[in-house]
Amino acid sequence: GNLKGYAIDAAGGRQYLLVQPDGLDWYRAATPPATHVALSAAVQGAAFALSGNVLGPSGAPAAGTVQLWRETQAGAELLTTLPLAADGSFSTVDTPPVRPLVYRAVYVDPASGLPLASLFRTVLGG
């Protein structure tokens, strides 16, 4: 989702208001997120090799899954959901039907439910 609002409440918690395809979602986290999501992409012929990692507090690998999204002028589309390896890494190869596009990796924090993301900002195939 897109961040629509952010505030720090009286107890020091963080409030997030996100615009999702089906409406607004509100999240509260007791502390700022300590998880870091990284995403990279490389041209591989007609395809793009996508890889990255999710690291939790103190750089420890996160567990769970990561969603990879394609984003074009027509909107966002879920490409796949990948399990994180033991070291927190993920990778896949995509041959998109439409270009130009960018990719986004989204990891949902298990404690707060807050989606944390990394956007690969370089426009690919443009």
PDB file of C-alpha atoms in Angstrom, residues 9-94:
ATOM      1  CA  ASP A   9       1.215   8.500  19.577  1.00  0.00           C
ATOM      2  CA  ALA A  10       1.520   9.599  23.226  1.00  0.00           C
ATOM      3  CA  ALA A  11       2.926   6.196  24.251  1.00  0.00           C
ATOM      4  CA  GLY A  12       5.676   6.403  21.594  1.00  0.00           C
ATOM      5  CA  GLY A  13       4.030   3.922  19.238  1.00  0.00           C
ATOM      6  CA  ARG A  14       3.908   4.503  15.515  1.00  0.00           C
ATOM      7  CA  GLN A  15       0.600   4.836  13.680  1.00  0.00           C
ATOM      8  CA  TYR A  16       0.482   4.083   9.942  1.00  0.00           C
ATOM      9  CA  LEU A  17      -2.411   4.676   7.548  1.00  0.00           C
ATOM     10  CA  LEU A  18      -1.976   2.860   4.234  1.00  0.00           C
ATOM     11  CA  VAL A  19      -4.059   3.054   1.070  1.00  0.00           C
ATOM     12  CA  GLN A  20      -4.622  -0.494  -0.209  1.00  0.00           C
ATOM     13  CA  PRO A  21      -6.444  -1.581  -3.394  1.00  0.00           C
ATOM     14  CA  ASP A  22      -9.519  -2.442  -1.298  1.00  0.00           C
ATOM     15  CA  GLY A  23      -9.485   0.681   0.933  1.00  0.00           C
ATOM     16  CA  LEU A  24      -7.617   2.050   3.945  1.00  0.00           C
ATOM     17  CA  ASP A  25      -5.670  -0.040   6.490  1.00  0.00           C
ATOM     18  CA  TRP A  26      -4.429   1.207   9.848  1.00  0.00           C
ATOM     19  CA  TYR A  27      -1.467  -0.281  11.725  1.00  0.00           C
ATOM     20  CA  ARG A  28       0.135   0.436  15.064  1.00  0.00           C
ATOM     21  CA  ALA A  29       3.642  -0.646  16.023  1.00  0.00           C
ATOM     22  CA  ALA A  30       5.056  -0.110  19.502  1.00  0.00           C
ATOM     23  CA  THR A  31       8.429   0.890  18.023  1.00  0.00           C
ATOM     24  CA  PRO A  32       9.739   1.859  14.580  1.00  0.00           C
ATOM     25  CA  PRO A  33      10.261  -1.152  12.309  1.00  0.00           C
ATOM     26  CA  ALA A  34      13.707  -2.705  12.756  1.00  0.00           C
ATOM     27  CA  THR A  35      13.370  -4.994   9.733  1.00  0.00           C
ATOM     28  CA  HIS A  36      15.110  -4.037   6.484  1.00  0.00           C
ATOM     29  CA  VAL A  37      13.934  -5.242   3.063  1.00  0.00           C
ATOM     30  CA  ALA A  38      16.379  -5.053   0.127  1.00  0.00           C
ATOM     31  CA  LEU A  39      15.655  -5.736  -3.559  1.00  0.00           C
ATOM     32  CA  SER A  40      17.848  -5.715  -6.645  1.00  0.00           C
ATOM     33  CA  ALA A  41      17.222  -6.521 -10.304  1.00  0.00           C
ATOM     34  CA  ALA A  42      19.509  -7.391 -13.183  1.00  0.00           C
ATOM     35  CA  VAL A  43      18.798  -7.781 -16.884  1.00  0.00           C
ATOM     36  CA  GLN A  44      19.044 -11.416 -17.976  1.00  0.00           C
ATOM     37  CA  GLY A  45      18.267 -11.491 -21.690  1.00  0.00           C
ATOM     38  CA  ALA A  46      14.538 -10.769 -22.070  1.00  0.00           C
ATOM     39  CA  ALA A  47      14.009 -11.410 -18.345  1.00  0.00           C
ATOM     40  CA  PHE A  48      14.920  -9.765 -15.063  1.00  0.00           C
ATOM     41  CA  ALA A  49      16.702 -11.619 -12.253  1.00  0.00           C
ATOM     42  CA  LEU A  50      15.279 -10.391  -8.948  1.00  0.00           C
ATOM     43  CA  SER A  51      16.992 -10.981  -5.624  1.00  0.00           C
ATOM     44  CA  GLY A  52      17.169  -9.536  -2.180  1.00  0.00           C
ATOM     45  CA  ASN A  53      16.982 -10.200   1.516  1.00  0.00           C
ATOM     46  CA  VAL A  54      15.005  -9.428   4.630  1.00  0.00           C
ATOM     47  CA  LEU A  55      16.987  -8.754   7.770  1.00  0.00           C
ATOM     48  CA  GLY A  56      15.454  -8.256  11.177  1.00  0.00           C
ATOM     49  CA  PRO A  57      16.771  -6.500  14.258  1.00  0.00           C
ATOM     50  CA  SER A  58      20.567  -6.591  14.638  1.00  0.00           C
ATOM     51  CA  GLY A  59      20.892  -7.903  11.074  1.00  0.00           C
ATOM     52  CA  ALA A  60      19.467 -11.329  11.905  1.00  0.00           C
ATOM     53  CA  PRO A  61      17.788 -13.057   8.940  1.00  0.00           C
ATOM     54  CA  ALA A  62      14.010 -12.821   8.922  1.00  0.00           C
ATOM     55  CA  ALA A  63      11.784 -15.855   8.464  1.00  0.00           C
ATOM     56  CA  GLY A  64       8.580 -16.198   6.475  1.00  0.00           C
ATOM     57  CA  THR A  65       7.752 -15.071   2.965  1.00  0.00           C
ATOM     58  CA  VAL A  66       8.167 -12.050   0.731  1.00  0.00           C
ATOM     59  CA  GLN A  67       5.788 -10.872  -1.984  1.00  0.00           C
ATOM     60  CA  LEU A  68       7.188  -9.591  -5.270  1.00  0.00           C
ATOM     61  CA  TRP A  69       5.065  -7.080  -7.145  1.00  0.00           C
ATOM     62  CA  ARG A  70       5.278  -5.745 -10.722  1.00  0.00           C
ATOM     63  CA  GLU A  71       4.246  -2.129 -11.057  1.00  0.00           C
ATOM     64  CA  THR A  72       3.368  -0.659 -14.448  1.00  0.00           C
ATOM     65  CA  GLN A  73       1.366   2.340 -15.619  1.00  0.00           C
ATOM     66  CA  ALA A  74      -1.706   0.070 -15.440  1.00  0.00           C
ATOM     67  CA  GLY A  75      -1.170  -0.607 -11.715  1.00  0.00           C
ATOM     68  CA  ALA A  76       0.384  -3.143  -9.376  1.00  0.00           C
ATOM     69  CA  GLU A  77       0.224  -6.913  -9.889  1.00  0.00           C
ATOM     70  CA  LEU A  78       1.389  -9.632  -7.498  1.00  0.00           C
ATOM     71  CA  LEU A  79       4.091 -11.584  -9.323  1.00  0.00           C
ATOM     72  CA  THR A  80       4.787 -14.276  -6.715  1.00  0.00           C
ATOM     73  CA  THR A  81       5.204 -15.040  -3.036  1.00  0.00           C
ATOM     74  CA  LEU A  82       8.570 -16.585  -2.157  1.00  0.00           C
ATOM     75  CA  PRO A  83       9.764 -18.294   1.025  1.00  0.00           C
ATOM     76  CA  LEU A  84      12.799 -16.677   2.609  1.00  0.00           C
ATOM     77  CA  ALA A  85      15.915 -18.846   2.749  1.00  0.00           C
ATOM     78  CA  ALA A  86      17.586 -19.489   6.118  1.00  0.00           C
ATOM     79  CA  ASP A  87      19.813 -16.450   5.519  1.00  0.00           C
ATOM     80  CA  GLY A  88      16.798 -14.226   4.773  1.00  0.00           C
ATOM     81  CA  SER A  89      17.425 -14.151   1.027  1.00  0.00           C
ATOM     82  CA  PHE A  90      15.081 -14.670  -1.921  1.00  0.00           C
ATOM     83  CA  SER A  91      15.434 -14.790  -5.709  1.00  0.00           C
ATOM     84  CA  THR A  92      13.471 -15.448  -8.872  1.00  0.00           C
ATOM     85  CA  VAL A  93      13.511 -14.634 -12.582  1.00  0.00           C
ATOM     86  CA  ASP A  94      10.646 -12.796 -14.296  1.00  0.00           C
TER      87      ASP A  94
END
